[in-house]
Short mmCIF file of the C-alpha atoms (twelve columns), coordinates in Angstrom:
data_MODEL
# 
_entry.id   MODEL 
# 
loop_
_atom_site.group_PDB 
_atom_site.id 
_atom_site.type_symbol 
_atom_site.label_atom_id 
_atom_site.label_alt_id 
_atom_site.label_comp_id 
_atom_site.label_asym_id 
_atom_site.label_seq_id 
_atom_site.Cartn_x 
_atom_site.Cartn_y 
_atom_site.Cartn_z 
_atom_site.pdbx_PDB_model_num 
ATOM 1   C CA . LEU A 1   0.000   0.000    0.000   1 
ATOM 2   C CA . ALA A 2   2.898   2.345    0.696   1 
ATOM 3   C CA . LEU A 3   4.143   1.632    -2.806  1 
ATOM 4   C CA . GLY A 4   0.745   2.475    -4.244  1 
ATOM 5   C CA . GLU A 5   0.651   5.733    -2.309  1 
ATOM 6   C CA . ALA A 6   4.113   6.613    -3.609  1 
ATOM 7   C CA . MET A 7   2.977   5.838    -7.172  1 
ATOM 8   C CA . VAL A 8   0.449   8.691    -7.090  1 
ATOM 9   C CA . SER A 9   2.263   11.062   -4.726  1 
ATOM 10  C CA . ASP A 10  2.895   13.522   -7.564  1 
ATOM 11  C CA . ALA A 11  -0.216  12.700   -9.585  1 
ATOM 12  C CA . PHE A 12  -2.972  15.203   -10.266 1 
ATOM 13  C CA . ALA A 13  -6.510  14.569   -9.106  1 
ATOM 14  C CA . GLY A 14  -8.607  12.919   -11.789 1 
ATOM 15  C CA . GLU A 15  -5.716  11.367   -13.714 1 
ATOM 16  C CA . LYS A 16  -5.980  7.788    -14.915 1 
ATOM 17  C CA . GLN A 17  -5.194  5.005    -12.492 1 
ATOM 18  C CA . ILE A 18  -1.659  3.643    -12.308 1 
ATOM 19  C CA . GLU A 19  -1.115  -0.122   -12.121 1 
ATOM 20  C CA . VAL A 20  1.945   -2.126   -11.151 1 
ATOM 21  C CA . ASN A 21  1.996   -5.933   -11.368 1 
ATOM 22  C CA . THR A 22  4.457   -8.291   -9.700  1 
ATOM 23  C CA . PRO A 23  4.394   -12.094  -9.473  1 
ATOM 24  C CA . VAL A 24  2.973   -11.768  -5.942  1 
ATOM 25  C CA . VAL A 25  0.750   -8.683   -5.842  1 
ATOM 26  C CA . GLN A 26  -1.085  -6.303   -8.187  1 
ATOM 27  C CA . ILE A 27  -1.346  -2.646   -7.111  1 
ATOM 28  C CA . VAL A 28  -3.675  -0.030   -8.580  1 
ATOM 29  C CA . ALA A 29  -3.662  3.580    -7.359  1 
ATOM 30  C CA . LYS A 30  -5.361  6.849    -8.227  1 
ATOM 31  C CA . ALA A 31  -5.575  10.419   -6.944  1 
ATOM 32  C CA . GLU A 32  -8.869  12.287   -6.609  1 
ATOM 33  C CA . ASN A 33  -10.193 15.530   -5.174  1 
ATOM 34  C CA . GLN A 34  -11.467 15.273   -1.614  1 
ATOM 35  C CA . ASP A 35  -15.003 16.071   -2.662  1 
ATOM 36  C CA . GLY A 36  -14.944 13.831   -5.717  1 
ATOM 37  C CA . ILE A 37  -14.040 10.377   -4.452  1 
ATOM 38  C CA . ASN A 38  -17.607 9.066    -4.272  1 
ATOM 39  C CA . GLY A 39  -18.102 6.772    -7.261  1 
ATOM 40  C CA . THR A 40  -14.355 6.362    -7.836  1 
ATOM 41  C CA . LYS A 41  -13.572 3.065    -9.538  1 
ATOM 42  C CA . LEU A 42  -10.365 1.038    -9.667  1 
ATOM 43  C CA . GLU A 43  -9.853  -2.144   -11.651 1 
ATOM 44  C CA . SER A 44  -6.775  -4.307   -12.052 1 
ATOM 45  C CA . SER A 45  -5.800  -6.605   -14.901 1 
ATOM 46  C CA . SER A 46  -6.115  -9.548   -12.473 1 
ATOM 47  C CA . GLY A 47  -9.874  -8.960   -12.254 1 
ATOM 48  C CA . ALA A 48  -9.963  -7.187   -8.882  1 
ATOM 49  C CA . ALA A 49  -12.212 -4.137   -8.819  1 
ATOM 50  C CA . MET A 50  -13.726 -1.640   -6.382  1 
ATOM 51  C CA . THR A 51  -16.138 1.276    -6.379  1 
ATOM 52  C CA . ILE A 52  -16.447 3.777    -3.536  1 
ATOM 53  C CA . SER A 53  -20.112 4.197    -2.612  1 
ATOM 54  C CA . SER A 54  -19.887 6.759    0.180   1 
ATOM 55  C CA . VAL A 55  -17.398 8.425    2.508   1 
ATOM 56  C CA . GLY A 56  -18.139 9.495    6.066   1 
ATOM 57  C CA . THR A 57  -16.995 12.650   7.770   1 
ATOM 58  C CA . SER A 58  -13.262 13.234   7.373   1 
ATOM 59  C CA . THR A 59  -10.926 14.744   9.955   1 
ATOM 60  C CA . ALA A 60  -8.765  16.183   7.176   1 
ATOM 61  C CA . SER A 61  -8.634  19.950   6.762   1 
ATOM 62  C CA . SER A 62  -11.410 21.190   4.483   1 
ATOM 63  C CA . SER A 63  -9.047  23.847   3.123   1 
ATOM 64  C CA . SER A 64  -6.425  21.298   2.051   1 
ATOM 65  C CA . THR A 65  -5.789  21.096   -1.663  1 
ATOM 66  C CA . ALA A 66  -3.886  17.798   -1.454  1 
ATOM 67  C CA . PRO A 67  -5.591  15.068   -3.475  1 
ATOM 68  C CA . THR A 68  -7.042  11.977   -1.840  1 
ATOM 69  C CA . THR A 69  -5.089  8.789    -2.623  1 
ATOM 70  C CA . ILE A 70  -6.950  5.559    -3.284  1 
ATOM 71  C CA . VAL A 71  -4.943  2.332    -3.380  1 
ATOM 72  C CA . MET A 72  -6.115  -1.221   -4.101  1 
ATOM 73  C CA . ALA A 73  -3.762  -4.194   -3.762  1 
ATOM 74  C CA . SER A 74  -4.690  -7.773   -4.622  1 
ATOM 75  C CA . ALA A 75  -2.774  -10.999  -4.049  1 
ATOM 76  C CA . GLU A 76  -3.769  -14.437  -5.314  1 
ATOM 77  C CA . ASP A 77  -2.436  -16.486  -2.380  1 
ATOM 78  C CA . PRO A 78  -4.045  -16.273  1.073   1 
ATOM 79  C CA . LEU A 79  -1.661  -14.195  3.205   1 
ATOM 80  C CA . TYR A 80  -3.300  -14.549  6.615   1 
ATOM 81  C CA . PRO A 81  -3.709  -17.523  9.000   1 
ATOM 82  C CA . GLY A 82  -6.723  -19.806  8.657   1 
ATOM 83  C CA . ALA A 83  -7.219  -19.196  4.926   1 
ATOM 84  C CA . SER A 84  -7.303  -22.377  2.853   1 
ATOM 85  C CA . LYS A 85  -6.042  -21.901  -0.681  1 
ATOM 86  C CA . ALA A 86  -8.504  -24.534  -1.881  1 
ATOM 87  C CA . ASN A 87  -11.609 -22.778  -0.519  1 
ATOM 88  C CA . SER A 88  -10.560 -19.153  -0.109  1 
ATOM 89  C CA . SER A 89  -10.001 -16.391  -2.596  1 
ATOM 90  C CA . GLY A 90  -6.951  -14.192  -2.577  1 
ATOM 91  C CA . ILE A 91  -6.649  -11.003  -0.537  1 
ATOM 92  C CA . LEU A 92  -7.949  -7.602   -1.613  1 
ATOM 93  C CA . THR A 93  -6.759  -4.607   0.422   1 
ATOM 94  C CA . ILE A 94  -8.159  -1.100   -0.067  1 
ATOM 95  C CA . GLU A 95  -6.870  2.107    1.478   1 
ATOM 96  C CA . VAL A 96  -8.075  5.708    1.173   1 
ATOM 97  C CA . LYS A 97  -6.022  8.575    2.592   1 
ATOM 98  C CA . GLN A 98  -6.650  12.292   2.949   1 
ATOM 99  C CA . ASP A 99  -3.768  14.508   4.082   1 
ATOM 100 C CA . GLY A 100 -1.876  11.379   5.114   1 
ATOM 101 C CA . GLN A 101 -4.713  10.123   7.323   1 
ATOM 102 C CA . LYS A 102 -6.450  6.823    6.640   1 
ATOM 103 C CA . LEU A 103 -10.216 6.912    6.159   1 
ATOM 104 C CA . HIS A 104 -12.013 3.930    7.664   1 
ATOM 105 C CA . ASN A 105 -15.648 5.047    7.385   1 
ATOM 106 C CA . VAL A 106 -15.763 4.327    3.658   1 
ATOM 107 C CA . SER A 107 -18.425 2.135    2.038   1 
ATOM 108 C CA . VAL A 108 -17.176 0.248    -0.984  1 
ATOM 109 C CA . SER A 109 -18.345 -2.500   -3.319  1 
ATOM 110 C CA . MET A 110 -15.614 -4.795   -4.555  1 
ATOM 111 C CA . LYS A 111 -14.852 -7.804   -6.692  1 
ATOM 112 C CA . ILE A 112 -12.410 -10.302  -5.237  1 
ATOM 113 C CA . PRO A 113 -10.949 -12.338  -8.114  1 
ATOM 114 C CA . LYS A 114 -11.264 -16.118  -7.905  1 
ATOM 115 C CA . THR A 115 -11.607 -18.621  -10.724 1 
ATOM 116 C CA . LEU A 116 -14.719 -20.761  -10.232 1 
ATOM 117 C CA . THR A 117 -16.556 -23.291  -12.349 1 
ATOM 118 C CA . GLN A 118 -20.224 -22.718  -13.085 1 
ATOM 119 C CA . GLU A 119 -21.027 -25.776  -10.964 1 
ATOM 120 C CA . GLU A 120 -19.186 -24.236  -7.991  1 
ATOM 121 C CA . VAL A 121 -21.103 -20.987  -8.471  1 
ATOM 122 C CA . ASN A 122 -24.404 -22.899  -8.489  1 
ATOM 123 C CA . THR A 123 -23.726 -25.317  -5.621  1 
ATOM 124 C CA . GLN A 124 -21.530 -23.456  -3.142  1 
ATOM 125 C CA . SER A 125 -22.427 -20.781  -0.617  1 
ATOM 126 C CA . PHE A 126 -20.046 -17.866  -0.239  1 
ATOM 127 C CA . ARG A 127 -19.286 -15.316  2.446   1 
ATOM 128 C CA . CYS A 128 -17.132 -12.203  2.552   1 
ATOM 129 C CA . ARG A 129 -14.642 -11.699  5.370   1 
ATOM 130 C CA . TYR A 130 -12.074 -9.211   6.572   1 
ATOM 131 C CA . TRP A 131 -8.943  -9.595   8.677   1 
ATOM 132 C CA . ASN A 132 -9.309  -8.007   12.123  1 
ATOM 133 C CA . GLU A 133 -5.756  -6.947   12.885  1 
ATOM 134 C CA . SER A 134 -6.366  -6.284   16.595  1 
ATOM 135 C CA . GLN A 135 -8.075  -9.646   17.238  1 
ATOM 136 C CA . LYS A 136 -5.962  -11.571  14.705  1 
ATOM 137 C CA . GLN A 137 -8.910  -13.379  13.160  1 
ATOM 138 C CA . TRP A 138 -11.294 -13.340  10.208  1 
ATOM 139 C CA . GLN A 139 -14.657 -11.656  10.780  1 
ATOM 140 C CA . ASP A 140 -17.635 -10.705  8.628   1 
ATOM 141 C CA . ASN A 141 -19.379 -7.839   10.423  1 
ATOM 142 C CA . GLY A 142 -19.999 -4.888   8.133   1 
ATOM 143 C CA . LEU A 143 -19.680 -7.089   5.035   1 
ATOM 144 C CA . THR A 144 -22.392 -8.331   2.701   1 
ATOM 145 C CA . PHE A 145 -22.050 -10.994  0.027   1 
ATOM 146 C CA . LEU A 146 -23.588 -9.714   -3.215  1 
ATOM 147 C CA . SER A 147 -22.996 -12.336  -5.901  1 
ATOM 148 C CA . ALA A 148 -20.605 -14.904  -7.350  1 
ATOM 149 C CA . SER A 149 -19.513 -15.566  -10.912 1 
ATOM 150 C CA . THR A 150 -16.907 -17.705  -12.640 1 
ATOM 151 C CA . SER A 151 -14.406 -14.838  -12.307 1 
ATOM 152 C CA . GLY A 152 -14.850 -13.794  -8.690  1 
ATOM 153 C CA . ILE A 153 -16.885 -12.814  -5.627  1 
ATOM 154 C CA . GLN A 154 -18.795 -9.528   -5.265  1 
ATOM 155 C CA . CYS A 155 -18.921 -8.027   -1.757  1 
ATOM 156 C CA . PHE A 156 -20.023 -4.788   -0.106  1 
ATOM 157 C CA . SER A 157 -18.295 -3.328   2.953   1 
ATOM 158 C CA . THR A 158 -18.906 -0.379   5.237   1 
ATOM 159 C CA . HIS A 159 -15.223 -0.159   6.224   1 
ATOM 160 C CA . LEU A 160 -11.781 -0.656   4.721   1 
ATOM 161 C CA . THR A 161 -9.272  -3.383   5.560   1 
ATOM 162 C CA . ALA A 162 -7.962  -6.633   4.034   1 
ATOM 163 C CA . PHE A 163 -10.797 -8.613   2.465   1 
ATOM 164 C CA . SER A 164 -11.194 -12.202  1.375   1 
ATOM 165 C CA . SER A 165 -13.937 -14.741  0.794   1 
ATOM 166 C CA . ASP A 166 -14.420 -18.428  1.363   1 
ATOM 167 C CA . ALA A 167 -16.816 -21.054  0.104   1 
ATOM 168 C CA . GLY A 168 -18.700 -23.956  1.566   1 
ATOM 169 C CA . VAL A 169 -20.920 -26.579  0.033   1 
ATOM 170 C CA . SER A 170 -24.632 -25.879  0.228   1 
ATOM 171 C CA . VAL A 171 -27.113 -28.754  0.038   1 
ATOM 172 C CA . ASN A 172 -30.329 -28.389  -1.933  1 
ATOM 173 C CA . VAL A 173 -33.151 -30.345  -0.274  1 
ATOM 174 C CA . ASN A 174 -36.205 -31.498  -2.229  1 
ATOM 175 C CA . THR A 175 -39.436 -30.920  -0.307  1 
ATOM 176 C CA . ILE A 176 -42.772 -32.723  -0.744  1 
ATOM 177 C CA . GLY A 177 -46.029 -30.981  0.106   1 
ATOM 178 C CA . LYS A 178 -49.470 -32.437  0.813   1 
ATOM 179 C CA . ASP A 179 -50.625 -31.371  -2.661  1 
ATOM 180 C CA . ASP A 180 -47.950 -33.582  -4.235  1 
ATOM 181 C CA . VAL A 181 -49.534 -36.810  -2.866  1 
ATOM 182 C CA . THR A 182 -52.547 -37.990  -4.903  1 
ATOM 183 C CA . LYS A 183 -54.166 -41.298  -5.930  1 
ATOM 184 C CA . ASP A 184 -52.059 -41.332  -9.077  1 
ATOM 185 C CA . THR A 185 -48.955 -41.272  -6.901  1 
ATOM 186 C CA . PHE A 186 -49.590 -44.886  -5.878  1 
ATOM 187 C CA . ASP A 187 -50.881 -46.100  -9.271  1 
ATOM 188 C CA . PRO A 188 -48.214 -48.313  -10.903 1 
ATOM 189 C CA . ARG A 189 -49.734 -47.610  -14.329 1 
ATOM 190 C CA . LYS A 190 -49.100 -43.872  -13.976 1 
ATOM 191 C CA . ASN A 191 -46.134 -43.682  -11.639 1 
ATOM 192 C CA . PRO A 192 -42.950 -45.396  -12.904 1 
ATOM 193 C CA . ILE A 193 -41.489 -45.422  -9.380  1 
ATOM 194 C CA . MET A 194 -44.451 -47.342  -8.003  1 
ATOM 195 C CA . ARG A 195 -44.256 -49.672  -11.031 1 
ATOM 196 C CA . SER A 196 -40.628 -50.399  -10.208 1 
ATOM 197 C CA . ILE A 197 -41.509 -51.043  -6.563  1 
ATOM 198 C CA . ALA A 198 -44.316 -53.440  -7.576  1 
ATOM 199 C CA . VAL A 199 -41.989 -55.382  -9.880  1 
ATOM 200 C CA . ALA A 200 -39.343 -55.542  -7.160  1 
ATOM 201 C CA . LEU A 201 -41.888 -56.921  -4.675  1 
ATOM 202 C CA . VAL A 202 -43.095 -59.583  -7.135  1 
ATOM 203 C CA . VAL A 203 -39.506 -60.681  -7.796  1 
ATOM 204 C CA . TYR A 204 -38.779 -60.663  -4.050  1 
ATOM 205 C CA . PHE A 205 -41.709 -62.934  -3.150  1 
ATOM 206 C CA . LEU A 206 -41.013 -65.205  -6.125  1 
ATOM 207 C CA . LEU A 207 -37.433 -65.678  -4.943  1 
ATOM 208 C CA . ILE A 208 -38.681 -66.452  -1.417  1 
ATOM 209 C CA . PHE A 209 -41.076 -69.104  -2.805  1 
ATOM 210 C CA . ILE A 210 -38.294 -70.706  -4.868  1 
ATOM 211 C CA . ALA A 211 -35.933 -70.675  -1.877  1 
ATOM 212 C CA . LEU A 212 -38.573 -72.347  0.372   1 
ATOM 213 C CA . TRP A 213 -39.283 -74.999  -2.286  1 
ATOM 214 C CA . PHE A 214 -35.599 -75.842  -2.619  1 
ATOM 215 C CA . ASP A 215 -35.234 -75.989  1.148   1 
ATOM 216 C CA . SER A 216 -38.225 -78.345  1.458   1 
ATOM 217 C CA . HIS A 217 -36.992 -80.526  -1.414  1 
ATOM 218 C CA . ASN A 218 -33.503 -80.775  0.057   1 
ATOM 219 C CA . LYS A 219 -34.938 -81.624  3.474   1 
ATOM 220 C CA . HIS A 220 -37.067 -84.415  1.977   1 
ATOM 221 C CA . THR A 221 -34.059 -85.774  0.092   1 
ATOM 222 C CA . ARG A 222 -31.944 -85.732  3.271   1 
ATOM 223 C CA . ASN A 223 -34.689 -87.588  5.194   1 
ATOM 224 C CA . ARG A 224 -34.913 -90.288  2.495   1 
ATOM 225 C CA . ALA A 225 -31.154 -90.744  2.509   1 
ATOM 226 C CA . GLU A 226 -31.173 -91.117  6.299   1 
ATOM 227 C CA . ASP A 227 -33.927 -93.756  6.045   1 
ATOM 228 C CA . TYR A 228 -31.874 -95.731  3.509   1 
ATOM 229 C CA . ALA A 229 -28.814 -95.493  5.756   1 
ATOM 230 C CA . LYS A 230 -30.763 -96.793  8.772   1 
ATOM 231 C CA . PHE A 231 -32.148 -99.703  6.746   1 
ATOM 232 C CA . TRP A 232 -28.740 -100.838 5.513   1 
ATOM 233 C CA . ARG A 233 -27.184 -100.489 8.980   1 
ATOM 234 C CA . TYR A 234 -29.978 -102.683 10.407  1 
ATOM 235 C CA . TYR A 235 -29.649 -105.189 7.519   1 
ATOM 236 C CA . ASN A 236 -25.877 -105.495 7.984   1 
ATOM 237 C CA . ARG A 237 -26.264 -105.939 11.764  1 
ATOM 238 C CA . VAL A 238 -28.777 -108.787 11.272  1 
ATOM 239 C CA . ARG A 239 -26.568 -110.381 8.660   1 
ATOM 240 C CA . ARG A 240 -23.535 -110.410 10.991  1 
ATOM 241 C CA . LEU A 241 -25.640 -111.969 13.715  1 
ATOM 242 C CA . ARG A 242 -26.777 -114.778 11.415  1 
ATOM 243 C CA . LEU A 243 -23.252 -115.476 10.241  1 
ATOM 244 C CA . SER A 244 -21.964 -115.617 13.792  1 
# 
């Protein structure tokens, strides 16, 4: 951010934005008049973007002619603890200064770049977060998730800091109301699901009948074999007695 401020230190208010890209971070900066920063837009080649919606009361001197500096820095890799690269976007940091003083009561809409598939956009839930430097943790108060697209996450914030977003899987649940259950629901001729259930039940009971028949047949066969064995044991015993 200090680099971005230095980039526009000698710039005139209203000049085009200046952008510097490195392998790690992309910085965009611009100078504006104090009374003309509402609606200011910055956009980087990486896809990060921001628009200032409103600015609260400033403590800067109203007679100062120094331009207001607006700096936006974006980094692809999560730079703070607890940010998973798989689920989180990169970091987007925005800073507005008047007469060298940071403005925090600035409302801004922003786009945090993140490559998403259309399926991820449709099936995941997203939230916008900011890094609370004093508490050393991610929080979401003052932030509102606006929308998601295949190129990034749209958020709105009522303050300035380091922003990010993360995603979680949302589950869509099918609901059935009382009006969805009718006589036709249970008619196998009209409901293919009920037809499948009826066929499955017929096959199930048929298999049970076949299994019982085989069990009875095998039991009868075993009983007959045991009777034959008893007969021949008795016959052989009588024969030995006669021979002795």
